[in-house]
Amino acid sequence: MTPEQLKASILQMAIQGKLVEQRPEEGTAEELYNRMKTGNKVKEIDPDEYPFDIPESWKWVRMGEIGDTNIGLTYKPADKSDKGVIVLRSSNIQNGHMDYADIVKVQCEIPERAMISKGDLLICARNGSRSLVGKAAVVDQDGMAFGAFMAKFNSPINPYIYYFLQSPIFRGQLDGVKTETINQITQDMLKNQVMPLPPIEEQHRIVAKIEELLPYVDRYAEAYEKLEQFNAKFPEDMKKSILQYAIQGKLVEQRPEEGTAEELYQQIQKEKQKLIKEGKIKKEKPLAEITEDEIPFDIPESWKWVRLSEVIDVRDGTHDSPKYVPEGIPLVTSKNLSNGTIDYGNVKYITQSDADKINERSAVSDADILFAMIGSIGNPVLVKKDREFCIKNMALFKRYADTNIDMNYMYWFFYFVQYSLKAEASGGVQSFISLTRFREYPFPLPPYEE
């Protein structure tokens, strides 16, 4: 339950007679009504208008029967004066209380109806934002006026009426009450509003109970906000923690019968030599041994620290800007990588001939991994190919043919290291990770079955 829902629930219980007990010695709402009747002409209440049941000692009334309402003052900019009368506006109502930090004064003729007295209920009656319409406060000073977009309600039971105006039954009626794009509460709406009236002593107890409970709602709101922030952050933090355990060899047990990473490494090197001999891949310059300073954490004895290009084929897409055409082959860039998938919604297209040139060295196959290397670093994608496309400004990781490298495992490795790669990304106008950095990047290699 949100803080808003909790507050609404308390107010709904209050106006249904469920928040405090009824006491026979406190009399009835009928008796109170007879003392308060204004004589204003309003339509008799039809039982079909009752939104819920109320206690027998209560009474359904229209607000115009127990109080008077008026509209405020319309003034001109030229009427403003430092020595004039304060005119209250919507901004002077803050969280159910009067706030005089921002006041306007005017010097002009002010009709009696636009003056407000201590104890009157000041209501925001018109505003561009529906959420602000209906906000109210009981005025705590005499001798001020109120503006045209405001309304006042004069009744001896204004503290109770204030909470009625904040209740779901009243707030729910504001939907659809509009003049063009301006939401408003009209004079007729206030006068004809059906309201549950409790005996006066019970009203005092209802108001006291609400004001006792609201600080707890505020404390709940603070805790709720912290929980929401935690819940928003927790899944990503949990995912990082799980992935860190995974690449450190702490997520699953090591099994001697599954062999060692050294054996897997030698099998991959043998396959690489075969591919080089067949001319399918180019021979690379020898890579430096991994130093102790490069090793970020300990791994199991059956694992092995290697450099990425020792165990997978590290390439990149084009960095040129081919001519775009209305229709053709999609050119996927970093902006098209989203939540582990390729988004073709805003992709640009190139000709088949340009695509063929790019694909001579950067053709993407099923189960390859894409990784943005310029601009928005990261966002890895394990390719599930359903169409032809080319890539630009991104790294491409491919399994060497007939080698035991699980690309699903590699995907989660890249998902984890994207955060550290983003942190180290360098560049002027745009951050980037070089292809050399990817090829030299230390990788904790587990046995294939693990």
PDB file of C-alpha atoms in Angstrom, residues 61-312:
ATOM      1  CA  VAL A  61     -26.519  16.687   4.031  1.00  0.00           C
ATOM      2  CA  ARG A  62     -25.524  19.006   1.214  1.00  0.00           C
ATOM      3  CA  MET A  63     -22.644  21.331   2.054  1.00  0.00           C
ATOM      4  CA  GLY A  64     -24.762  24.344   1.126  1.00  0.00           C
ATOM      5  CA  GLU A  65     -27.164  23.426   3.974  1.00  0.00           C
ATOM      6  CA  ILE A  66     -24.505  23.780   6.676  1.00  0.00           C
ATOM      7  CA  GLY A  67     -22.279  26.548   5.337  1.00  0.00           C
ATOM      8  CA  ASP A  68     -21.836  29.359   2.830  1.00  0.00           C
ATOM      9  CA  THR A  69     -19.412  29.595  -0.037  1.00  0.00           C
ATOM     10  CA  ASN A  70     -18.155  32.545  -2.063  1.00  0.00           C
ATOM     11  CA  ILE A  71     -15.813  33.257  -4.937  1.00  0.00           C
ATOM     12  CA  GLY A  72     -12.781  35.515  -4.561  1.00  0.00           C
ATOM     13  CA  LEU A  73     -11.423  38.788  -5.859  1.00  0.00           C
ATOM     14  CA  THR A  74     -10.403  39.510  -9.427  1.00  0.00           C
ATOM     15  CA  TYR A  75      -7.707  42.183  -9.461  1.00  0.00           C
ATOM     16  CA  LYS A  76      -5.473  43.826 -12.043  1.00  0.00           C
ATOM     17  CA  PRO A  77      -1.664  43.926 -12.029  1.00  0.00           C
ATOM     18  CA  ALA A  78      -1.907  47.679 -11.486  1.00  0.00           C
ATOM     19  CA  ASP A  79      -3.759  47.040  -8.203  1.00  0.00           C
ATOM     20  CA  LYS A  80      -0.725  45.448  -6.581  1.00  0.00           C
ATOM     21  CA  SER A  81       0.813  47.519  -3.798  1.00  0.00           C
ATOM     22  CA  ASP A  82       3.179  46.921  -0.907  1.00  0.00           C
ATOM     23  CA  LYS A  83       0.771  48.759   1.406  1.00  0.00           C
ATOM     24  CA  GLY A  84      -2.427  47.015   0.318  1.00  0.00           C
ATOM     25  CA  VAL A  85      -4.539  44.114   1.610  1.00  0.00           C
ATOM     26  CA  ILE A  86      -3.174  40.580   1.365  1.00  0.00           C
ATOM     27  CA  VAL A  87      -4.894  38.466  -1.305  1.00  0.00           C
ATOM     28  CA  LEU A  88      -4.528  34.746  -0.644  1.00  0.00           C
ATOM     29  CA  ARG A  89      -3.815  32.436  -3.575  1.00  0.00           C
ATOM     30  CA  SER A  90      -3.243  28.745  -4.200  1.00  0.00           C
ATOM     31  CA  SER A  91       0.448  29.070  -3.302  1.00  0.00           C
ATOM     32  CA  ASN A  92      -0.531  30.156   0.214  1.00  0.00           C
ATOM     33  CA  ILE A  93      -1.872  26.652   0.908  1.00  0.00           C
ATOM     34  CA  GLN A  94       0.934  24.190   1.594  1.00  0.00           C
ATOM     35  CA  ASN A  95       0.315  20.674   2.934  1.00  0.00           C
ATOM     36  CA  GLY A  96      -3.007  21.596   4.531  1.00  0.00           C
ATOM     37  CA  HIS A  97      -1.700  24.713   6.282  1.00  0.00           C
ATOM     38  CA  MET A  98      -1.512  28.425   5.524  1.00  0.00           C
ATOM     39  CA  ASP A  99       1.871  29.641   4.277  1.00  0.00           C
ATOM     40  CA  TYR A 100       2.506  33.378   4.001  1.00  0.00           C
ATOM     41  CA  ALA A 101       6.020  33.222   2.540  1.00  0.00           C
ATOM     42  CA  ASP A 102       4.760  34.369  -0.877  1.00  0.00           C
ATOM     43  CA  ILE A 103       2.038  37.008  -0.595  1.00  0.00           C
ATOM     44  CA  VAL A 104       0.435  39.551  -2.898  1.00  0.00           C
ATOM     45  CA  LYS A 105      -1.085  42.805  -1.667  1.00  0.00           C
ATOM     46  CA  VAL A 106      -3.556  44.996  -3.566  1.00  0.00           C
ATOM     47  CA  GLN A 107      -5.052  48.458  -3.208  1.00  0.00           C
ATOM     48  CA  CYS A 108      -8.523  48.407  -4.739  1.00  0.00           C
ATOM     49  CA  GLU A 109     -12.139  48.090  -3.722  1.00  0.00           C
ATOM     50  CA  ILE A 110     -12.661  44.659  -2.156  1.00  0.00           C
ATOM     51  CA  PRO A 111     -16.243  43.362  -1.815  1.00  0.00           C
ATOM     52  CA  GLU A 112     -17.199  41.785   1.514  1.00  0.00           C
ATOM     53  CA  ARG A 113     -17.669  38.364  -0.156  1.00  0.00           C
ATOM     54  CA  ALA A 114     -13.945  38.332  -1.073  1.00  0.00           C
ATOM     55  CA  MET A 115     -12.770  38.932   2.493  1.00  0.00           C
ATOM     56  CA  ILE A 116     -11.780  35.954   4.569  1.00  0.00           C
ATOM     57  CA  SER A 117     -11.810  35.469   8.327  1.00  0.00           C
ATOM     58  CA  LYS A 118     -10.022  33.258  10.803  1.00  0.00           C
ATOM     59  CA  GLY A 119     -11.659  29.816  10.764  1.00  0.00           C
ATOM     60  CA  ASP A 120     -12.835  30.016   7.138  1.00  0.00           C
ATOM     61  CA  LEU A 121     -11.886  27.127   4.858  1.00  0.00           C
ATOM     62  CA  LEU A 122      -9.845  28.357   1.871  1.00  0.00           C
ATOM     63  CA  ILE A 123     -10.047  26.056  -1.145  1.00  0.00           C
ATOM     64  CA  CYS A 124      -8.125  26.024  -4.425  1.00  0.00           C
ATOM     65  CA  ALA A 125     -11.069  26.000  -6.831  1.00  0.00           C
ATOM     66  CA  ARG A 126      -9.333  26.300 -10.186  1.00  0.00           C
ATOM     67  CA  ASN A 127      -5.929  25.206 -11.465  1.00  0.00           C
ATOM     68  CA  GLY A 128      -4.257  23.743 -14.514  1.00  0.00           C
ATOM     69  CA  SER A 129      -3.287  20.718 -12.426  1.00  0.00           C
ATOM     70  CA  ARG A 130      -6.153  18.522 -11.215  1.00  0.00           C
ATOM     71  CA  SER A 131      -4.096  17.342  -8.247  1.00  0.00           C
ATOM     72  CA  LEU A 132      -3.970  20.915  -6.896  1.00  0.00           C
ATOM     73  CA  VAL A 133      -7.689  21.549  -7.246  1.00  0.00           C
ATOM     74  CA  GLY A 134      -9.410  20.977  -3.915  1.00  0.00           C
ATOM     75  CA  LYS A 135      -6.337  21.502  -1.758  1.00  0.00           C
ATOM     76  CA  ALA A 136      -7.483  23.477   1.261  1.00  0.00           C
ATOM     77  CA  ALA A 137      -6.548  24.909   4.654  1.00  0.00           C
ATOM     78  CA  VAL A 138      -8.340  26.519   7.576  1.00  0.00           C
ATOM     79  CA  VAL A 139      -7.323  30.200   7.703  1.00  0.00           C
ATOM     80  CA  ASP A 140      -5.619  31.250  10.944  1.00  0.00           C
ATOM     81  CA  GLN A 141      -5.721  35.074  10.574  1.00  0.00           C
ATOM     82  CA  ASP A 142      -8.331  37.786   9.997  1.00  0.00           C
ATOM     83  CA  GLY A 143      -8.356  40.730   7.623  1.00  0.00           C
ATOM     84  CA  MET A 144      -7.269  39.164   4.332  1.00  0.00           C
ATOM     85  CA  ALA A 145      -8.926  38.725   0.932  1.00  0.00           C
ATOM     86  CA  PHE A 146      -8.713  35.749  -1.418  1.00  0.00           C
ATOM     87  CA  GLY A 147      -8.246  35.501  -5.161  1.00  0.00           C
ATOM     88  CA  ALA A 148     -10.653  34.644  -7.967  1.00  0.00           C
ATOM     89  CA  PHE A 149      -9.352  31.108  -8.477  1.00  0.00           C
ATOM     90  CA  MET A 150     -10.064  30.320  -4.840  1.00  0.00           C
ATOM     91  CA  ALA A 151     -13.226  29.645  -2.857  1.00  0.00           C
ATOM     92  CA  LYS A 152     -14.013  30.030   0.812  1.00  0.00           C
ATOM     93  CA  PHE A 153     -16.394  27.932   2.862  1.00  0.00           C
ATOM     94  CA  ASN A 154     -17.735  29.342   6.093  1.00  0.00           C
ATOM     95  CA  SER A 155     -19.004  26.793   8.599  1.00  0.00           C
ATOM     96  CA  PRO A 156     -18.424  26.064  12.305  1.00  0.00           C
ATOM     97  CA  ILE A 157     -17.333  22.515  11.400  1.00  0.00           C
ATOM     98  CA  ASN A 158     -14.602  23.458   8.904  1.00  0.00           C
ATOM     99  CA  PRO A 159     -11.882  21.213  10.439  1.00  0.00           C
ATOM    100  CA  TYR A 160     -14.058  18.149   9.700  1.00  0.00           C
ATOM    101  CA  ILE A 161     -15.059  19.490   6.280  1.00  0.00           C
ATOM    102  CA  TYR A 162     -11.371  20.011   5.448  1.00  0.00           C
ATOM    103  CA  TYR A 163     -10.711  16.292   5.847  1.00  0.00           C
ATOM    104  CA  PHE A 164     -13.888  15.435   3.932  1.00  0.00           C
ATOM    105  CA  LEU A 165     -12.511  17.433   0.965  1.00  0.00           C
ATOM    106  CA  GLN A 166      -9.318  15.339   1.070  1.00  0.00           C
ATOM    107  CA  SER A 167     -11.245  12.037   1.157  1.00  0.00           C
ATOM    108  CA  PRO A 168     -11.533   9.654  -1.817  1.00  0.00           C
ATOM    109  CA  ILE A 169     -15.291  10.248  -2.126  1.00  0.00           C
ATOM    110  CA  PHE A 170     -14.778  13.943  -2.836  1.00  0.00           C
ATOM    111  CA  ARG A 171     -11.471  13.684  -4.707  1.00  0.00           C
ATOM    112  CA  GLY A 172     -12.972  11.062  -6.998  1.00  0.00           C
ATOM    113  CA  GLN A 173     -15.562  13.526  -8.244  1.00  0.00           C
ATOM    114  CA  LEU A 174     -12.972  15.922  -9.621  1.00  0.00           C
ATOM    115  CA  ASP A 175     -12.373  13.693 -12.648  1.00  0.00           C
ATOM    116  CA  GLY A 176     -14.179  15.211 -15.563  1.00  0.00           C
ATOM    117  CA  VAL A 177     -14.998  18.487 -13.812  1.00  0.00           C
ATOM    118  CA  LYS A 178     -13.285  20.757 -16.293  1.00  0.00           C
ATOM    119  CA  THR A 179     -13.669  23.914 -18.287  1.00  0.00           C
ATOM    120  CA  GLU A 180     -11.560  23.324 -21.401  1.00  0.00           C
ATOM    121  CA  THR A 181      -8.164  22.403 -19.931  1.00  0.00           C
ATOM    122  CA  ILE A 182      -8.662  24.068 -16.528  1.00  0.00           C
ATOM    123  CA  ASN A 183      -9.829  21.851 -13.687  1.00  0.00           C
ATOM    124  CA  GLN A 184     -12.185  23.535 -11.292  1.00  0.00           C
ATOM    125  CA  ILE A 185     -14.607  23.214  -8.402  1.00  0.00           C
ATOM    126  CA  THR A 186     -17.660  25.374  -9.052  1.00  0.00           C
ATOM    127  CA  GLN A 187     -19.835  27.147  -6.477  1.00  0.00           C
ATOM    128  CA  ASP A 188     -22.747  24.880  -7.392  1.00  0.00           C
ATOM    129  CA  MET A 189     -20.563  21.824  -6.897  1.00  0.00           C
ATOM    130  CA  LEU A 190     -19.663  22.876  -3.357  1.00  0.00           C
ATOM    131  CA  LYS A 191     -23.228  23.859  -2.437  1.00  0.00           C
ATOM    132  CA  ASN A 192     -24.720  20.619  -3.753  1.00  0.00           C
ATOM    133  CA  GLN A 193     -21.976  18.299  -2.557  1.00  0.00           C
ATOM    134  CA  VAL A 194     -23.476  15.434  -0.540  1.00  0.00           C
ATOM    135  CA  MET A 195     -21.572  14.944   2.707  1.00  0.00           C
ATOM    136  CA  PRO A 196     -21.910  12.600   5.735  1.00  0.00           C
ATOM    137  CA  LEU A 197     -22.466  14.707   8.871  1.00  0.00           C
ATOM    138  CA  PRO A 198     -21.542  13.278  12.308  1.00  0.00           C
ATOM    139  CA  PRO A 199     -22.509  14.790  15.696  1.00  0.00           C
ATOM    140  CA  ILE A 200     -20.188  17.669  16.638  1.00  0.00           C
ATOM    141  CA  GLU A 201     -18.379  15.873  19.480  1.00  0.00           C
ATOM    142  CA  GLU A 202     -17.722  12.900  17.251  1.00  0.00           C
ATOM    143  CA  GLN A 203     -16.342  15.263  14.619  1.00  0.00           C
ATOM    144  CA  HIS A 204     -13.857  16.585  17.158  1.00  0.00           C
ATOM    145  CA  ARG A 205     -12.764  13.024  17.941  1.00  0.00           C
ATOM    146  CA  ILE A 206     -12.519  12.144  14.247  1.00  0.00           C
ATOM    147  CA  VAL A 207     -10.312  15.177  13.539  1.00  0.00           C
ATOM    148  CA  ALA A 208      -8.145  14.410  16.594  1.00  0.00           C
ATOM    149  CA  LYS A 209      -7.727  10.766  15.541  1.00  0.00           C
ATOM    150  CA  ILE A 210      -6.804  11.724  11.966  1.00  0.00           C
ATOM    151  CA  GLU A 211      -4.233  14.224  13.222  1.00  0.00           C
ATOM    152  CA  GLU A 212      -2.865  11.571  15.563  1.00  0.00           C
ATOM    153  CA  LEU A 213      -2.460   9.107  12.692  1.00  0.00           C
ATOM    154  CA  LEU A 214      -1.099  11.382   9.948  1.00  0.00           C
ATOM    155  CA  PRO A 215       2.417  11.712  11.459  1.00  0.00           C
ATOM    156  CA  TYR A 216       2.615   7.908  11.300  1.00  0.00           C
ATOM    157  CA  VAL A 217       1.604   8.113   7.620  1.00  0.00           C
ATOM    158  CA  ASP A 218       4.438  10.620   7.086  1.00  0.00           C
ATOM    159  CA  ARG A 219       6.905   8.249   8.755  1.00  0.00           C
ATOM    160  CA  TYR A 220       5.524   5.412   6.646  1.00  0.00           C
ATOM    161  CA  ALA A 221       6.004   7.573   3.524  1.00  0.00           C
ATOM    162  CA  GLU A 222       9.684   8.087   4.360  1.00  0.00           C
ATOM    163  CA  ALA A 223      10.196   4.354   4.896  1.00  0.00           C
ATOM    164  CA  TYR A 224       8.199   3.563   1.743  1.00  0.00           C
ATOM    165  CA  GLU A 225      10.347   5.898  -0.361  1.00  0.00           C
ATOM    166  CA  LYS A 226      13.521   4.277   0.950  1.00  0.00           C
ATOM    167  CA  LEU A 227      12.058   0.851   0.201  1.00  0.00           C
ATOM    168  CA  GLU A 228      11.121   1.921  -3.325  1.00  0.00           C
ATOM    169  CA  GLN A 229      14.657   3.183  -3.906  1.00  0.00           C
ATOM    170  CA  PHE A 230      16.042  -0.063  -2.512  1.00  0.00           C
ATOM    171  CA  ASN A 231      13.717  -2.187  -4.639  1.00  0.00           C
ATOM    172  CA  ALA A 232      14.676  -0.222  -7.751  1.00  0.00           C
ATOM    173  CA  LYS A 233      18.359  -0.706  -7.020  1.00  0.00           C
ATOM    174  CA  PHE A 234      18.230  -4.197  -5.511  1.00  0.00           C
ATOM    175  CA  PRO A 235      17.690  -6.298  -8.685  1.00  0.00           C
ATOM    176  CA  GLU A 236      20.719  -4.752 -10.409  1.00  0.00           C
ATOM    177  CA  ASP A 237      22.865  -4.988  -7.274  1.00  0.00           C
ATOM    178  CA  MET A 238      21.764  -8.589  -6.757  1.00  0.00           C
ATOM    179  CA  LYS A 239      22.529  -9.417 -10.386  1.00  0.00           C
ATOM    180  CA  LYS A 240      26.009  -7.895 -10.044  1.00  0.00           C
ATOM    181  CA  SER A 241      26.615  -9.880  -6.857  1.00  0.00           C
ATOM    182  CA  ILE A 242      25.515 -13.159  -8.460  1.00  0.00           C
ATOM    183  CA  LEU A 243      27.651 -12.507 -11.534  1.00  0.00           C
ATOM    184  CA  GLN A 244      30.662 -11.658  -9.404  1.00  0.00           C
ATOM    185  CA  TYR A 245      30.277 -14.953  -7.562  1.00  0.00           C
ATOM    186  CA  ALA A 246      29.957 -16.692 -10.929  1.00  0.00           C
ATOM    187  CA  ILE A 247      33.163 -15.343 -12.468  1.00  0.00           C
ATOM    188  CA  GLN A 248      35.095 -15.902  -9.229  1.00  0.00           C
ATOM    189  CA  GLY A 249      34.177 -19.586  -9.180  1.00  0.00           C
ATOM    190  CA  LYS A 250      31.975 -19.257  -6.066  1.00  0.00           C
ATOM    191  CA  LEU A 251      28.538 -19.849  -7.570  1.00  0.00           C
ATOM    192  CA  VAL A 252      28.807 -23.566  -8.294  1.00  0.00           C
ATOM    193  CA  GLU A 253      31.077 -26.305  -7.025  1.00  0.00           C
ATOM    194  CA  GLN A 254      34.247 -27.419  -8.788  1.00  0.00           C
ATOM    195  CA  ARG A 255      34.257 -31.090  -9.888  1.00  0.00           C
ATOM    196  CA  PRO A 256      37.580 -32.796 -10.583  1.00  0.00           C
ATOM    197  CA  GLU A 257      35.987 -35.093 -13.181  1.00  0.00           C
ATOM    198  CA  GLU A 258      35.228 -32.030 -15.340  1.00  0.00           C
ATOM    199  CA  GLY A 259      38.907 -31.440 -16.045  1.00  0.00           C
ATOM    200  CA  THR A 260      40.776 -28.143 -15.915  1.00  0.00           C
ATOM    201  CA  ALA A 261      40.777 -24.827 -17.697  1.00  0.00           C
ATOM    202  CA  GLU A 262      44.378 -25.519 -18.760  1.00  0.00           C
ATOM    203  CA  GLU A 263      43.184 -28.524 -20.760  1.00  0.00           C
ATOM    204  CA  LEU A 264      40.441 -26.414 -22.352  1.00  0.00           C
ATOM    205  CA  TYR A 265      42.943 -23.637 -23.095  1.00  0.00           C
ATOM    206  CA  GLN A 266      45.264 -26.069 -24.912  1.00  0.00           C
ATOM    207  CA  GLN A 267      42.339 -27.461 -26.926  1.00  0.00           C
ATOM    208  CA  ILE A 268      41.426 -23.906 -28.008  1.00  0.00           C
ATOM    209  CA  GLN A 269      45.030 -23.079 -28.980  1.00  0.00           C
ATOM    210  CA  LYS A 270      45.168 -26.210 -31.125  1.00  0.00           C
ATOM    211  CA  GLU A 271      41.956 -25.217 -32.917  1.00  0.00           C
ATOM    212  CA  LYS A 272      43.251 -21.663 -33.433  1.00  0.00           C
ATOM    213  CA  GLN A 273      46.432 -22.945 -35.079  1.00  0.00           C
ATOM    214  CA  LYS A 274      44.329 -25.054 -37.392  1.00  0.00           C
ATOM    215  CA  LEU A 275      42.176 -22.042 -38.386  1.00  0.00           C
ATOM    216  CA  ILE A 276      45.286 -19.928 -38.969  1.00  0.00           C
ATOM    217  CA  LYS A 277      46.766 -22.625 -41.172  1.00  0.00           C
ATOM    218  CA  GLU A 278      43.530 -22.803 -43.164  1.00  0.00           C
ATOM    219  CA  GLY A 279      43.554 -19.005 -43.591  1.00  0.00           C
ATOM    220  CA  LYS A 280      40.255 -18.557 -41.767  1.00  0.00           C
ATOM    221  CA  ILE A 281      41.719 -16.281 -39.114  1.00  0.00           C
ATOM    222  CA  LYS A 282      44.834 -14.115 -39.021  1.00  0.00           C
ATOM    223  CA  LYS A 283      47.826 -14.864 -36.850  1.00  0.00           C
ATOM    224  CA  GLU A 284      48.006 -12.418 -33.957  1.00  0.00           C
ATOM    225  CA  LYS A 285      51.007 -10.851 -32.293  1.00  0.00           C
ATOM    226  CA  PRO A 286      51.949 -12.740 -29.120  1.00  0.00           C
ATOM    227  CA  LEU A 287      50.236 -11.347 -26.040  1.00  0.00           C
ATOM    228  CA  ALA A 288      52.085 -10.493 -22.853  1.00  0.00           C
ATOM    229  CA  GLU A 289      51.787 -12.773 -19.850  1.00  0.00           C
ATOM    230  CA  ILE A 290      49.173 -11.671 -17.330  1.00  0.00           C
ATOM    231  CA  THR A 291      50.892  -9.971 -14.415  1.00  0.00           C
ATOM    232  CA  GLU A 292      49.919 -10.216 -10.755  1.00  0.00           C
ATOM    233  CA  ASP A 293      48.811  -6.570 -10.836  1.00  0.00           C
ATOM    234  CA  GLU A 294      46.255  -7.372 -13.553  1.00  0.00           C
ATOM    235  CA  ILE A 295      44.555 -10.143 -11.565  1.00  0.00           C
ATOM    236  CA  PRO A 296      41.548  -8.615  -9.736  1.00  0.00           C
ATOM    237  CA  PHE A 297      40.626 -11.661  -7.606  1.00  0.00           C
ATOM    238  CA  ASP A 298      41.530 -15.256  -6.811  1.00  0.00           C
ATOM    239  CA  ILE A 299      40.013 -18.119  -8.807  1.00  0.00           C
ATOM    240  CA  PRO A 300      39.839 -21.888  -8.209  1.00  0.00           C
ATOM    241  CA  GLU A 301      42.931 -23.977  -8.960  1.00  0.00           C
ATOM    242  CA  SER A 302      41.140 -25.699 -11.847  1.00  0.00           C
ATOM    243  CA  TRP A 303      40.569 -22.305 -13.568  1.00  0.00           C
ATOM    244  CA  LYS A 304      43.065 -20.254 -15.577  1.00  0.00           C
ATOM    245  CA  TRP A 305      43.609 -16.545 -16.192  1.00  0.00           C
ATOM    246  CA  VAL A 306      43.828 -15.873 -19.955  1.00  0.00           C
ATOM    247  CA  ARG A 307      43.476 -12.919 -22.251  1.00  0.00           C
ATOM    248  CA  LEU A 308      40.204 -12.710 -24.166  1.00  0.00           C
ATOM    249  CA  SER A 309      41.621 -13.079 -27.650  1.00  0.00           C
ATOM    250  CA  GLU A 310      43.414 -16.263 -26.548  1.00  0.00           C
ATOM    251  CA  VAL A 311      40.079 -18.049 -26.195  1.00  0.00           C
ATOM    252  CA  ILE A 312      37.575 -16.153 -28.389  1.00  0.00           C
TER     253      ILE A 312
END
